[in-house]
């Protein structure tokens, strides 16, 4: 069967291809669709890769590294560097100087000293994007850090030192970065390590965003496959008559299939290459602004450029084309087997084109999918559930529209309306695949839009909470934070117009849960914390240490925090030392709800307090407990102490000068929160913009797909619209019928996309994110955006109508295929 | 029938009708100086080889195509060649096609998504007739038991019978039939033609039948050979 000669093959090929010689527009539509689908996937994939790389690089540039400080609080000098190098430690100087003229920062580094920053140290400002892009290379050990000294932003330390002499001392800072030594005791006693970073750690919020980008990429792949399959099926349908004829001439169906496979692969190859090119062009255009924003933020070309292989894109698309075509054969095989097994199967089922033979399958699929999505405790299961629900909707949506139109047709007394409704049913079935693709695209756009908005709002709120104070001052080692607190409290101007609070960070112990007196009063029926019930039963609780934050006094900087769950007047209780607060991560994992009593061990002192509130913290995965500073026992050893200060009418330099005098140090470390916030906001704004652009591109291409398919479909039915004209409808009236059909179709698929989109949002926010990261995002619904989608679908419908208008005019077109001549295009 | 026109006045009057097509840089005169008169209830056979302009003339006579010269007067409405492309004329033509002129093509006269009965009902209602007797029309044309079938579920002859039922159900003044039996086998063609002439005589409407079958043409009252005219 597999053997047939080359001449036979080429004969058959030319016979089959002659269809397209007669209908060049169909061939064009097919090629265009493959090209557009390729462009869509390549573009989105490219953008996702770039967003990931860019986010990764910006995080790396701002990544927390370790630096050294003198225990006596004195500024570091060259002598310190020499001492540490002699001790065999990997240290490198990092001299930040204001860039003369343009603003921004230059960083002076010593490339030789940086050489030891291999493997363990995150390489800041590494300018080779491939390193981050490709997953396999990121597993390799990090290459030695060799910064490019081209002023973007790195320059040689000697140049930086020269520049530093002409700049105000406040605009110069010298740090010593260090690879943490093993063991830690290798560090000379005069020094201690502290964190070093250029910006805030976006932490898991960034990771979560990337996870969602991946989900998006997967959906786009699905939509692409659907579009390709619809094109393929359309081609098949249009040539049914030729196939039937060939079979009557004795050509085996398998031979026809093989020729078709070669044909579609050739066509795919010809269309995929320009598609990949266009996709990359598109991605490049959209992401230009993104790259620029990152560059200006970090004074360095951080944006990962075009790096992904052309061949990968082309091979992926060809693979998808193949799968799409083979799916046809697999389906045929299944149906043939089914036919052999049961002769009772109606013939319609076997030729079932467009019409899914198993619409009833959608119900159990959807039921299982919804249940699993609700109950699953692992990410793969939730993803599986999402796939099930999408499959169910894909099967059911065209069928639902067809069934509804059939019911309406039966109900109506007006024959023309009856015709409209039946015609709508035919369209829903015949255009099933592009319709489903559009539905998925709409649902995806809806979910991503809601998600991105939620991310934006959440991120904004969280940053606002974290960076509520204008400045952040570290307490140097050995200095008395309490003395500073007293001094701050005694400043009249600060008390009048400013706000401040002291932060002591350390570690507390939580007991295991078995016969736990701490859990005497569990209020697990709190609806807001319903999820925590699922996070594990109480007996799962293990003794654990958590991060402890002792804060005081309670200022407006704290009371502006948005709380996820809280009792009555939580901050008043907190100020009075009546209770504690915990972060969402701890509440979910331990688990805890508002009103539960928490037992804490702080330096051998047992503290028993109710949970007053649960707050959101997206930056860190660890559990946290917040207590009033006054509850801290004297013997507690802090890990880190600081002050958050909004000076109000008073001057921050007045405060820092006062603290320097008090602590008797040459300088104190002050962090300007406003600048950090601007930085972070800008990075995230661009990332969100990029994501929105991607989903918009998806929507536009899905719409174009429906447009093309609708056009091809209508061209096979143009005769029947002409028939209406013969029966006495004016051209305008016929056009109105056409418009009604196109608009009803696109609007109803949009309506069907809404619940899917909302559900997808819910899954992303309430199921996937908590399972992946242990915290949830607030769920939000934006009906305004639904309206926008409605407008988009109206535009799609109108465009189809306008495209069809040209086919209605002129001389009477004859039905295009033998099938339509016989009138069996039902 | 023929509402609004007296019996003595002809139903259809065509004077000096001309039509040419421009294809591949050449102009092809399909019709020129054509004259035609038809009274209510009369029948006319339009003869000629394939490509002689039969379909073109029928299209002009129902306003689907515009002539270059001459004028057409039909059921009291007058259309001159130069003005026939304008909007109001299109409205008048549409109204005529809707209520007075029934058109039957060789194939594809039915909406595939509607049952035979629904097809007839749709056509009758568009013509302003009640749809109560639509089933009767199908019965009269010999396919009374197939009313709920769809076009793809019946034979070609049965489809043409349904197409005739549709046309008669609208109670037209004039039927334009373009080779209505052209795609049928000889026996079925004869049966369908019998039905056509029988119902035409019974309903008293006029008929223009385009055909290249001289036996069929012989059954019409008048004959017009386009091939001879064009030459
Ligand atoms: N829209 C058109 N454009 C160009 N030529 C046409 C068009 N319609 C018909 N013709 C030509 O006019 C002639 C008459 O066609 P037609 O009326 O269909 O003939 P018949 O119905 O007698 O077979 C033919 O030569 C045909 O090629
Ligand atoms: Mg003809």
PDB file of N, CA and C in Angstrom, chain A residues 199-253:
ATOM      1  N   UNK A 199      17.941  47.392  44.174  1.00  0.00           N
ATOM      2  CA  UNK A 199      16.511  47.693  44.146  1.00  0.00           C
ATOM      3  C   UNK A 199      15.798  46.689  45.010  1.00  0.00           C
ATOM      4  N   UNK A 200      14.485  46.758  45.064  1.00  0.00           N
ATOM      5  CA  UNK A 200      13.759  45.826  45.902  1.00  0.00           C
ATOM      6  C   UNK A 200      13.695  44.458  45.220  1.00  0.00           C
ATOM      7  N   UNK A 201      13.666  43.446  45.982  1.00  0.00           N
ATOM      8  CA  UNK A 201      13.526  42.111  45.434  1.00  0.00           C
ATOM      9  C   UNK A 201      12.060  41.902  45.090  1.00  0.00           C
ATOM     10  N   UNK A 202      11.775  41.676  43.815  1.00  0.00           N
ATOM     11  CA  UNK A 202      10.372  41.480  43.446  1.00  0.00           C
ATOM     12  C   UNK A 202       9.879  40.123  43.920  1.00  0.00           C
ATOM     13  N   UNK A 203      10.809  39.293  44.302  1.00  0.00           N
ATOM     14  CA  UNK A 203      10.456  38.040  44.943  1.00  0.00           C
ATOM     15  C   UNK A 203       9.538  37.190  44.102  1.00  0.00           C
ATOM     16  N   UNK A 204       8.591  36.588  44.765  1.00  0.00           N
ATOM     17  CA  UNK A 204       7.741  35.615  44.091  1.00  0.00           C
ATOM     18  C   UNK A 204       6.711  36.244  43.193  1.00  0.00           C
ATOM     19  N   UNK A 205       6.485  37.534  43.372  1.00  0.00           N
ATOM     20  CA  UNK A 205       5.506  38.176  42.502  1.00  0.00           C
ATOM     21  C   UNK A 205       5.951  38.040  41.050  1.00  0.00           C
ATOM     22  N   UNK A 206       7.230  38.232  40.837  1.00  0.00           N
ATOM     23  CA  UNK A 206       7.774  38.072  39.491  1.00  0.00           C
ATOM     24  C   UNK A 206       7.650  36.643  39.005  1.00  0.00           C
ATOM     25  N   UNK A 207       7.974  35.693  39.869  1.00  0.00           N
ATOM     26  CA  UNK A 207       7.881  34.274  39.491  1.00  0.00           C
ATOM     27  C   UNK A 207       6.458  33.917  39.123  1.00  0.00           C
ATOM     28  N   UNK A 208       5.542  34.402  39.949  1.00  0.00           N
ATOM     29  CA  UNK A 208       4.132  34.104  39.712  1.00  0.00           C
ATOM     30  C   UNK A 208       3.697  34.659  38.370  1.00  0.00           C
ATOM     31  N   UNK A 209       4.168  35.851  38.093  1.00  0.00           N
ATOM     32  CA  UNK A 209       3.816  36.470  36.828  1.00  0.00           C
ATOM     33  C   UNK A 209       4.335  35.630  35.662  1.00  0.00           C
ATOM     34  N   UNK A 210       5.551  35.125  35.817  1.00  0.00           N
ATOM     35  CA  UNK A 210       6.137  34.311  34.760  1.00  0.00           C
ATOM     36  C   UNK A 210       5.373  33.005  34.575  1.00  0.00           C
ATOM     37  N   UNK A 211       4.916  32.431  35.677  1.00  0.00           N
ATOM     38  CA  UNK A 211       4.121  31.203  35.587  1.00  0.00           C
ATOM     39  C   UNK A 211       2.876  31.464  34.747  1.00  0.00           C
ATOM     40  N   UNK A 212       2.273  32.625  35.003  1.00  0.00           N
ATOM     41  CA  UNK A 212       1.078  32.970  34.249  1.00  0.00           C
ATOM     42  C   UNK A 212       1.388  33.232  32.795  1.00  0.00           C
ATOM     43  N   UNK A 213       2.563  33.781  32.535  1.00  0.00           N
ATOM     44  CA  UNK A 213       2.970  33.970  31.145  1.00  0.00           C
ATOM     45  C   UNK A 213       3.087  32.618  30.445  1.00  0.00           C
ATOM     46  N   UNK A 214       3.600  31.632  31.174  1.00  0.00           N
ATOM     47  CA  UNK A 214       3.724  30.296  30.597  1.00  0.00           C
ATOM     48  C   UNK A 214       2.358  29.721  30.259  1.00  0.00           C
ATOM     49  N   UNK A 215       1.432  29.888  31.189  1.00  0.00           N
ATOM     50  CA  UNK A 215       0.064  29.413  30.937  1.00  0.00           C
ATOM     51  C   UNK A 215      -0.489  30.087  29.688  1.00  0.00           C
ATOM     52  N   UNK A 216      -0.193  31.361  29.567  1.00  0.00           N
ATOM     53  CA  UNK A 216      -0.632  32.124  28.400  1.00  0.00           C
ATOM     54  C   UNK A 216      -0.032  31.553  27.121  1.00  0.00           C
ATOM     55  N   UNK A 217       1.275  31.280  27.176  1.00  0.00           N
ATOM     56  CA  UNK A 217       1.940  30.719  26.004  1.00  0.00           C
ATOM     57  C   UNK A 217       1.318  29.397  25.586  1.00  0.00           C
ATOM     58  N   UNK A 218       0.962  28.596  26.575  1.00  0.00           N
ATOM     59  CA  UNK A 218       0.346  27.304  26.298  1.00  0.00           C
ATOM     60  C   UNK A 218      -0.997  27.489  25.600  1.00  0.00           C
ATOM     61  N   UNK A 219      -1.777  28.433  26.113  1.00  0.00           N
ATOM     62  CA  UNK A 219      -3.083  28.695  25.509  1.00  0.00           C
ATOM     63  C   UNK A 219      -2.945  29.166  24.067  1.00  0.00           C
ATOM     64  N   UNK A 220      -1.951  30.002  23.849  1.00  0.00           N
ATOM     65  CA  UNK A 220      -1.741  30.515  22.492  1.00  0.00           C
ATOM     66  C   UNK A 220      -1.393  29.367  21.556  1.00  0.00           C
ATOM     67  N   UNK A 221      -0.596  28.433  22.058  1.00  0.00           N
ATOM     68  CA  UNK A 221      -0.249  27.261  21.244  1.00  0.00           C
ATOM     69  C   UNK A 221      -1.519  26.488  20.877  1.00  0.00           C
ATOM     70  N   UNK A 222      -2.392  26.343  21.858  1.00  0.00           N
ATOM     71  CA  UNK A 222      -3.660  25.640  21.646  1.00  0.00           C
ATOM     72  C   UNK A 222      -4.487  26.353  20.577  1.00  0.00           C
ATOM     73  N   UNK A 223      -4.562  27.669  20.706  1.00  0.00           N
ATOM     74  CA  UNK A 223      -5.350  28.453  19.751  1.00  0.00           C
ATOM     75  C   UNK A 223      -4.745  28.328  18.358  1.00  0.00           C
ATOM     76  N   UNK A 224      -3.418  28.392  18.295  1.00  0.00           N
ATOM     77  CA  UNK A 224      -2.746  28.235  17.011  1.00  0.00           C
ATOM     78  C   UNK A 224      -3.108  26.899  16.368  1.00  0.00           C
ATOM     79  N   UNK A 225      -3.030  25.841  17.180  1.00  0.00           N
ATOM     80  CA  UNK A 225      -3.338  24.511  16.647  1.00  0.00           C
ATOM     81  C   UNK A 225      -4.777  24.463  16.135  1.00  0.00           C
ATOM     82  N   UNK A 226      -5.684  25.070  16.890  1.00  0.00           N
ATOM     83  CA  UNK A 226      -7.092  25.092  16.476  1.00  0.00           C
ATOM     84  C   UNK A 226      -7.262  25.795  15.135  1.00  0.00           C
ATOM     85  N   UNK A 227      -6.575  26.937  15.013  1.00  0.00           N
ATOM     86  CA  UNK A 227      -6.690  27.701  13.769  1.00  0.00           C
ATOM     87  C   UNK A 227      -6.170  26.873  12.594  1.00  0.00           C
ATOM     88  N   UNK A 228      -5.026  26.232  12.798  1.00  0.00           N
ATOM     89  CA  UNK A 228      -4.452  25.428  11.725  1.00  0.00           C
ATOM     90  C   UNK A 228      -5.385  24.291  11.338  1.00  0.00           C
ATOM     91  N   UNK A 229      -5.934  23.675  12.378  1.00  0.00           N
ATOM     92  CA  UNK A 229      -6.812  22.547  12.104  1.00  0.00           C
ATOM     93  C   UNK A 229      -8.058  22.994  11.337  1.00  0.00           C
ATOM     94  N   UNK A 230      -8.563  24.142  11.697  1.00  0.00           N
ATOM     95  CA  UNK A 230      -9.760  24.626  11.009  1.00  0.00           C
ATOM     96  C   UNK A 230      -9.451  24.883   9.537  1.00  0.00           C
ATOM     97  N   UNK A 231      -8.276  25.430   9.276  1.00  0.00           N
ATOM     98  CA  UNK A 231      -7.877  25.679   7.892  1.00  0.00           C
ATOM     99  C   UNK A 231      -7.797  24.365   7.133  1.00  0.00           C
ATOM    100  N   UNK A 232      -7.170  23.399   7.768  1.00  0.00           N
ATOM    101  CA  UNK A 232      -6.985  22.104   7.132  1.00  0.00           C
ATOM    102  C   UNK A 232      -8.336  21.468   6.820  1.00  0.00           C
ATOM    103  N   UNK A 233      -9.213  21.503   7.796  1.00  0.00           N
ATOM    104  CA  UNK A 233     -10.534  20.895   7.601  1.00  0.00           C
ATOM    105  C   UNK A 233     -11.311  21.594   6.500  1.00  0.00           C
ATOM    106  N   UNK A 234     -11.150  22.900   6.464  1.00  0.00           N
ATOM    107  CA  UNK A 234     -11.861  23.664   5.442  1.00  0.00           C
ATOM    108  C   UNK A 234     -11.398  23.218   4.054  1.00  0.00           C
ATOM    109  N   UNK A 235     -10.069  23.105   3.922  1.00  0.00           N
ATOM    110  CA  UNK A 235      -9.517  22.649   2.648  1.00  0.00           C
ATOM    111  C   UNK A 235     -10.081  21.293   2.260  1.00  0.00           C
ATOM    112  N   UNK A 236     -10.139  20.397   3.249  1.00  0.00           N
ATOM    113  CA  UNK A 236     -10.673  19.060   2.995  1.00  0.00           C
ATOM    114  C   UNK A 236     -12.119  19.148   2.536  1.00  0.00           C
ATOM    115  N   UNK A 237     -12.905  19.946   3.235  1.00  0.00           N
ATOM    116  CA  UNK A 237     -14.340  20.022   2.949  1.00  0.00           C
ATOM    117  C   UNK A 237     -14.585  20.529   1.542  1.00  0.00           C
ATOM    118  N   UNK A 238     -13.754  21.519   1.158  1.00  0.00           N
ATOM    119  CA  UNK A 238     -13.977  22.100  -0.151  1.00  0.00           C
ATOM    120  C   UNK A 238     -13.646  21.122  -1.262  1.00  0.00           C
ATOM    121  N   UNK A 239     -12.864  20.109  -0.926  1.00  0.00           N
ATOM    122  CA  UNK A 239     -12.433  19.193  -1.980  1.00  0.00           C
ATOM    123  C   UNK A 239     -13.074  17.814  -1.846  1.00  0.00           C
ATOM    124  N   UNK A 240     -14.095  17.730  -1.015  1.00  0.00           N
ATOM    125  CA  UNK A 240     -14.771  16.439  -0.833  1.00  0.00           C
ATOM    126  C   UNK A 240     -15.153  15.822  -2.164  1.00  0.00           C
ATOM    127  N   UNK A 241     -15.653  16.676  -3.071  1.00  0.00           N
ATOM    128  CA  UNK A 241     -16.151  16.142  -4.340  1.00  0.00           C
ATOM    129  C   UNK A 241     -15.033  15.539  -5.175  1.00  0.00           C
ATOM    130  N   UNK A 242     -13.883  16.247  -5.202  1.00  0.00           N
ATOM    131  CA  UNK A 242     -12.753  15.700  -5.956  1.00  0.00           C
ATOM    132  C   UNK A 242     -12.334  14.361  -5.377  1.00  0.00           C
ATOM    133  N   UNK A 243     -12.320  14.268  -4.051  1.00  0.00           N
ATOM    134  CA  UNK A 243     -11.907  13.018  -3.411  1.00  0.00           C
ATOM    135  C   UNK A 243     -12.867  11.888  -3.798  1.00  0.00           C
ATOM    136  N   UNK A 244     -14.156  12.219  -3.718  1.00  0.00           N
ATOM    137  CA  UNK A 244     -15.156  11.201  -4.030  1.00  0.00           C
ATOM    138  C   UNK A 244     -14.968  10.704  -5.461  1.00  0.00           C
ATOM    139  N   UNK A 245     -14.695  11.649  -6.356  1.00  0.00           N
ATOM    140  CA  UNK A 245     -14.502  11.308  -7.756  1.00  0.00           C
ATOM    141  C   UNK A 245     -13.292  10.392  -7.924  1.00  0.00           C
ATOM    142  N   UNK A 246     -12.181  10.796  -7.262  1.00  0.00           N
ATOM    143  CA  UNK A 246     -10.956   9.997  -7.371  1.00  0.00           C
ATOM    144  C   UNK A 246     -11.181   8.587  -6.837  1.00  0.00           C
ATOM    145  N   UNK A 247     -11.920   8.505  -5.732  1.00  0.00           N
ATOM    146  CA  UNK A 247     -12.172   7.185  -5.172  1.00  0.00           C
ATOM    147  C   UNK A 247     -13.002   6.339  -6.125  1.00  0.00           C
ATOM    148  N   UNK A 248     -13.935   7.005  -6.817  1.00  0.00           N
ATOM    149  CA  UNK A 248     -14.717   6.270  -7.794  1.00  0.00           C
ATOM    150  C   UNK A 248     -13.843   5.769  -8.930  1.00  0.00           C
ATOM    151  N   UNK A 249     -12.757   6.510  -9.219  1.00  0.00           N
ATOM    152  CA  UNK A 249     -11.819   6.066 -10.250  1.00  0.00           C
ATOM    153  C   UNK A 249     -10.863   5.004  -9.734  1.00  0.00           C
ATOM    154  N   UNK A 250     -11.032   4.602  -8.468  1.00  0.00           N
ATOM    155  CA  UNK A 250     -10.227   3.506  -7.961  1.00  0.00           C
ATOM    156  C   UNK A 250      -8.971   3.906  -7.212  1.00  0.00           C
ATOM    157  N   UNK A 251      -8.836   5.188  -6.865  1.00  0.00           N
ATOM    158  CA  UNK A 251      -7.673   5.609  -6.082  1.00  0.00           C
ATOM    159  C   UNK A 251      -7.935   5.329  -4.607  1.00  0.00           C
ATOM    160  N   UNK A 252      -6.939   4.705  -3.950  1.00  0.00           N
ATOM    161  CA  UNK A 252      -7.130   4.364  -2.536  1.00  0.00           C
ATOM    162  C   UNK A 252      -7.179   5.641  -1.694  1.00  0.00           C
ATOM    163  N   UNK A 253      -8.064   5.656  -0.689  1.00  0.00           N
ATOM    164  CA  UNK A 253      -8.106   6.827   0.202  1.00  0.00           C
ATOM    165  C   UNK A 253      -6.754   7.085   0.863  1.00  0.00           C
TER     166      UNK A 253
END
